[in-house]
Coordinates of C-alpha atoms in Angstrom, one line a residue:
M1 CA 43.9 8.3 51.1
R2 CA 42.6 11.9 51.5
F3 CA 40.8 13.8 48.8
P4 CA 43.2 15.9 46.8
A5 CA 42.8 19.4 45.3
L6 CA 42.0 18.9 41.6
F7 CA 41.8 21.1 38.5
V8 CA 39.5 19.9 35.7
N9 CA 38.9 21.1 32.2
H10 CA 35.1 21.7 32.2
G11 CA 34.9 22.1 28.4
G12 CA 33.3 24.8 26.3
G13 CA 29.9 25.8 27.8
P14 CA 27.6 22.8 27.7
L15 CA 29.4 21.1 24.8
P16 CA 30.6 18.1 26.9
L17 CA 27.0 17.2 27.8
L18 CA 26.0 17.6 24.2
G19 CA 28.5 14.9 23.2
K20 CA 30.7 17.4 21.4
Q21 CA 33.7 17.0 23.7
P22 CA 33.9 13.3 24.5
S23 CA 37.5 13.5 25.6
V24 CA 36.5 15.9 28.4
I25 CA 33.8 13.5 29.6
K26 CA 36.2 10.6 29.5
H27 CA 38.8 12.5 31.5
M28 CA 36.3 13.6 34.2
K29 CA 35.1 10.0 34.7
K30 CA 38.6 8.7 34.8
I31 CA 39.5 11.2 37.5
V32 CA 36.8 9.7 39.7
S33 CA 37.6 6.1 38.9
H34 CA 41.4 6.3 39.0
H35 CA 42.5 9.3 41.0
L36 CA 40.0 9.7 43.9
P37 CA 39.3 7.6 46.9
P38 CA 36.5 5.0 46.3
R39 CA 34.3 6.7 48.9
K40 CA 32.3 9.8 48.2
P41 CA 33.6 13.1 49.6
K42 CA 31.7 14.6 52.5
A43 CA 31.4 17.9 50.6
I44 CA 32.9 19.6 47.5
V45 CA 34.3 23.1 47.4
V46 CA 34.4 24.4 43.8
L47 CA 36.4 27.3 42.5
S48 CA 35.0 28.2 39.0
A49 CA 36.9 30.4 36.5
H50 CA 33.5 32.0 35.9
Y51 CA 32.9 33.4 39.3
E52 CA 34.8 36.6 40.3
A53 CA 34.1 39.0 43.2
D54 CA 35.7 41.5 45.5
P55 CA 35.9 40.6 48.3
V56 CA 36.0 36.8 47.7
Q57 CA 32.5 35.3 48.0
I58 CA 31.4 32.0 49.5
T59 CA 28.0 30.6 48.6
T60 CA 25.6 29.9 51.5
S61 CA 22.3 28.8 49.8
K62 CA 20.9 25.5 51.1
T63 CA 19.4 24.9 47.7
P64 CA 21.6 26.5 45.1
P65 CA 19.9 27.3 41.8
M66 CA 21.3 26.8 38.3
L67 CA 23.1 29.6 36.6
F68 CA 23.2 29.2 32.8
D69 CA 26.0 31.6 32.1
Y70 CA 26.3 30.7 28.4
H71 CA 24.5 31.8 25.3
G72 CA 23.4 30.5 21.9
F73 CA 23.1 26.8 22.7
P74 CA 20.1 24.4 22.2
P75 CA 17.0 24.9 24.5
E76 CA 17.7 21.7 26.4
T77 CA 21.0 23.1 27.7
Y78 CA 18.9 25.6 29.7
K79 CA 16.9 22.9 31.4
Y80 CA 19.8 21.0 33.1
K81 CA 19.3 20.3 36.8
Y82 CA 21.9 19.5 39.5
P83 CA 20.0 19.6 42.8
A84 CA 22.9 19.1 45.1
P85 CA 22.5 20.8 48.5
G86 CA 24.6 23.7 49.7
S87 CA 26.2 23.8 53.1
P88 CA 26.0 27.0 55.2
E89 CA 28.0 25.2 57.9
L90 CA 30.9 24.6 55.5
A91 CA 30.6 28.1 54.2
N92 CA 31.1 29.4 57.8
E93 CA 34.1 27.2 58.2
I94 CA 35.7 28.4 55.0
Q95 CA 35.2 32.0 56.1
R96 CA 36.9 31.2 59.4
L97 CA 39.8 29.7 57.5
F98 CA 40.0 32.9 55.3
L99 CA 39.9 35.1 58.3
S100 CA 42.8 33.2 59.8
N101 CA 44.8 33.8 56.6
N102 CA 43.9 37.5 56.3
I103 CA 41.6 37.0 53.3
D104 CA 38.6 39.3 53.2
S105 CA 35.4 37.4 52.2
E106 CA 31.6 37.7 52.3
F107 CA 28.7 35.3 51.9
N108 CA 26.5 35.2 48.8
E109 CA 23.1 33.7 49.6
T110 CA 21.7 33.7 46.0
R111 CA 24.5 32.6 43.8
G112 CA 23.9 29.3 42.0
F113 CA 25.9 26.7 40.1
D114 CA 27.5 28.2 37.0
H115 CA 28.5 25.9 34.2
G116 CA 32.0 25.6 35.6
V117 CA 30.4 24.0 38.6
F118 CA 27.5 21.9 37.3
I119 CA 29.2 20.5 34.1
P120 CA 32.0 18.6 35.9
L121 CA 29.8 17.6 38.8
M122 CA 27.0 16.2 36.6
V123 CA 29.6 13.9 35.1
M124 CA 31.7 13.2 38.2
Y125 CA 29.0 12.9 40.8
P126 CA 25.7 12.6 38.9
G127 CA 23.7 11.6 42.1
A128 CA 23.8 15.3 43.2
N129 CA 23.7 14.2 46.8
I130 CA 27.0 15.7 48.0
P131 CA 26.9 19.2 49.5
V132 CA 28.6 21.8 47.3
V133 CA 29.9 25.2 48.3
C134 CA 31.3 27.6 45.7
V135 CA 34.2 30.0 46.3
S136 CA 34.8 32.9 43.9
M137 CA 38.1 34.0 42.5
H138 CA 39.2 37.5 43.6
K139 CA 38.2 40.0 41.0
S140 CA 41.7 41.4 40.8
L141 CA 42.9 38.0 39.6
D142 CA 46.1 38.6 41.6
I143 CA 48.0 35.4 41.8
S144 CA 49.3 36.0 45.3
I145 CA 45.7 36.2 46.7
H146 CA 44.7 33.0 44.9
L147 CA 47.7 31.1 46.3
R148 CA 46.7 32.3 49.8
I149 CA 43.1 31.1 49.1
G150 CA 44.5 27.6 48.2
I151 CA 46.7 27.5 51.4
A152 CA 43.7 28.6 53.5
L153 CA 41.4 25.8 52.0
A154 CA 44.0 23.1 52.3
P155 CA 43.0 21.9 55.8
L156 CA 39.6 20.9 54.4
Q157 CA 41.3 18.0 52.6
E158 CA 41.9 16.3 56.0
Q159 CA 38.1 16.3 56.5
D160 CA 37.3 14.3 53.4
I161 CA 36.3 17.4 51.4
L162 CA 37.2 17.6 47.7
I163 CA 38.6 20.9 46.5
L164 CA 37.8 21.3 42.8
G165 CA 39.2 24.0 40.5
S166 CA 37.3 24.3 37.2
G167 CA 38.4 26.1 34.1
Y168 CA 40.6 25.8 31.0
T169 CA 44.4 25.9 30.6
F170 CA 43.7 27.8 27.4
H171 CA 41.3 30.7 27.3
N172 CA 42.1 32.8 24.3
M173 CA 38.8 32.9 22.6
G174 CA 40.0 34.5 19.4
A175 CA 42.6 31.8 19.0
F176 CA 40.1 29.2 20.0
F177 CA 37.9 29.9 17.0
N178 CA 40.7 30.9 14.7
P179 CA 43.8 28.9 15.7
T180 CA 47.2 29.4 14.1
P181 CA 50.3 27.2 14.4
R182 CA 51.6 29.9 16.8
T183 CA 48.7 29.7 19.2
I184 CA 48.5 25.9 19.0
R185 CA 52.2 25.7 20.0
A186 CA 51.6 28.2 22.8
S187 CA 48.7 26.1 24.1
I188 CA 50.8 22.9 24.1
K189 CA 53.8 24.5 25.7
F190 CA 51.7 26.2 28.5
N191 CA 49.8 23.0 29.2
E192 CA 53.1 21.1 29.5
W193 CA 54.5 23.8 31.9
I194 CA 51.4 23.6 34.1
K195 CA 51.6 19.8 34.4
K196 CA 55.4 19.9 35.1
T197 CA 55.0 22.6 37.7
L198 CA 52.0 21.2 39.5
L199 CA 53.4 17.7 39.6
L200 CA 56.5 18.9 41.3
N201 CA 56.9 16.8 44.4
N202 CA 55.6 19.0 47.2
D203 CA 56.1 16.6 50.1
N204 CA 58.6 18.8 51.8
T205 CA 58.7 22.5 52.6
E206 CA 61.5 23.3 50.1
N207 CA 59.6 21.9 47.1
T208 CA 56.3 23.5 48.2
Q209 CA 58.0 26.9 48.4
Q210 CA 59.5 26.3 44.9
L211 CA 56.1 25.4 43.6
L212 CA 54.6 28.6 44.9
E213 CA 57.4 30.7 43.4
N214 CA 56.9 29.0 40.0
L215 CA 53.2 29.7 40.1
K216 CA 53.7 33.3 41.1
D217 CA 55.8 33.7 38.0
W218 CA 53.3 32.0 35.7
K219 CA 53.3 34.9 33.1
S220 CA 56.9 34.0 32.2
A221 CA 56.0 30.5 31.4
P222 CA 56.1 29.4 27.7
G223 CA 52.9 30.3 25.9
A224 CA 51.4 31.8 29.0
L225 CA 50.1 35.2 27.7
I226 CA 48.9 33.7 24.4
S227 CA 47.0 31.0 26.3
H228 CA 45.6 33.5 28.8
P229 CA 45.4 37.1 27.6
R230 CA 43.3 37.6 30.8
E231 CA 44.5 35.9 34.0
E232 CA 41.4 33.9 34.8

């Protein structure tokens, strides 16, 4: 069994690690125990919703620092450590894959692990002994570019490398803090659409093409623009 490409809900800031979102922690642990091979991946490539750049950036630090990109939480949440190594070699390979797919990219030698990276990895792989490389989203948030990024990274799955997308299927902060029946319905409908779309059998070329077309048209999905006023 090869390592899949996964998307995980990383929760709200450090709340999962504070015990405030136990269902998120339970889900992340279940992914490792039920949906991944029993062996560890050789490396992890993380695409966090909190990392945008133009052109697309690839981290190259051998010892990535922590990036506490949240505010107003208890002091202990700014002391977390996740000392996983980086991998300049893997970063170089990713850039070669991007070049082959006509995706402009550059290296970032100083970028660390934002909470979209370290929150899920602290839960899923607490040993922090697997190399991690982060790839940014493109700042334009153009869906076509991001589908090409996914296609470019896909060959890494054959090398026992885990590709991990990290974010939220609902990112309307106004509605998050002041929910209404309308926004709750939108959240449920959009989440159902995402699951249905991504679970489409993509074992053949025809279904894969249909999957890509559905994702390109994500803004037309039920509840999409309420769930994501901004595309990230």
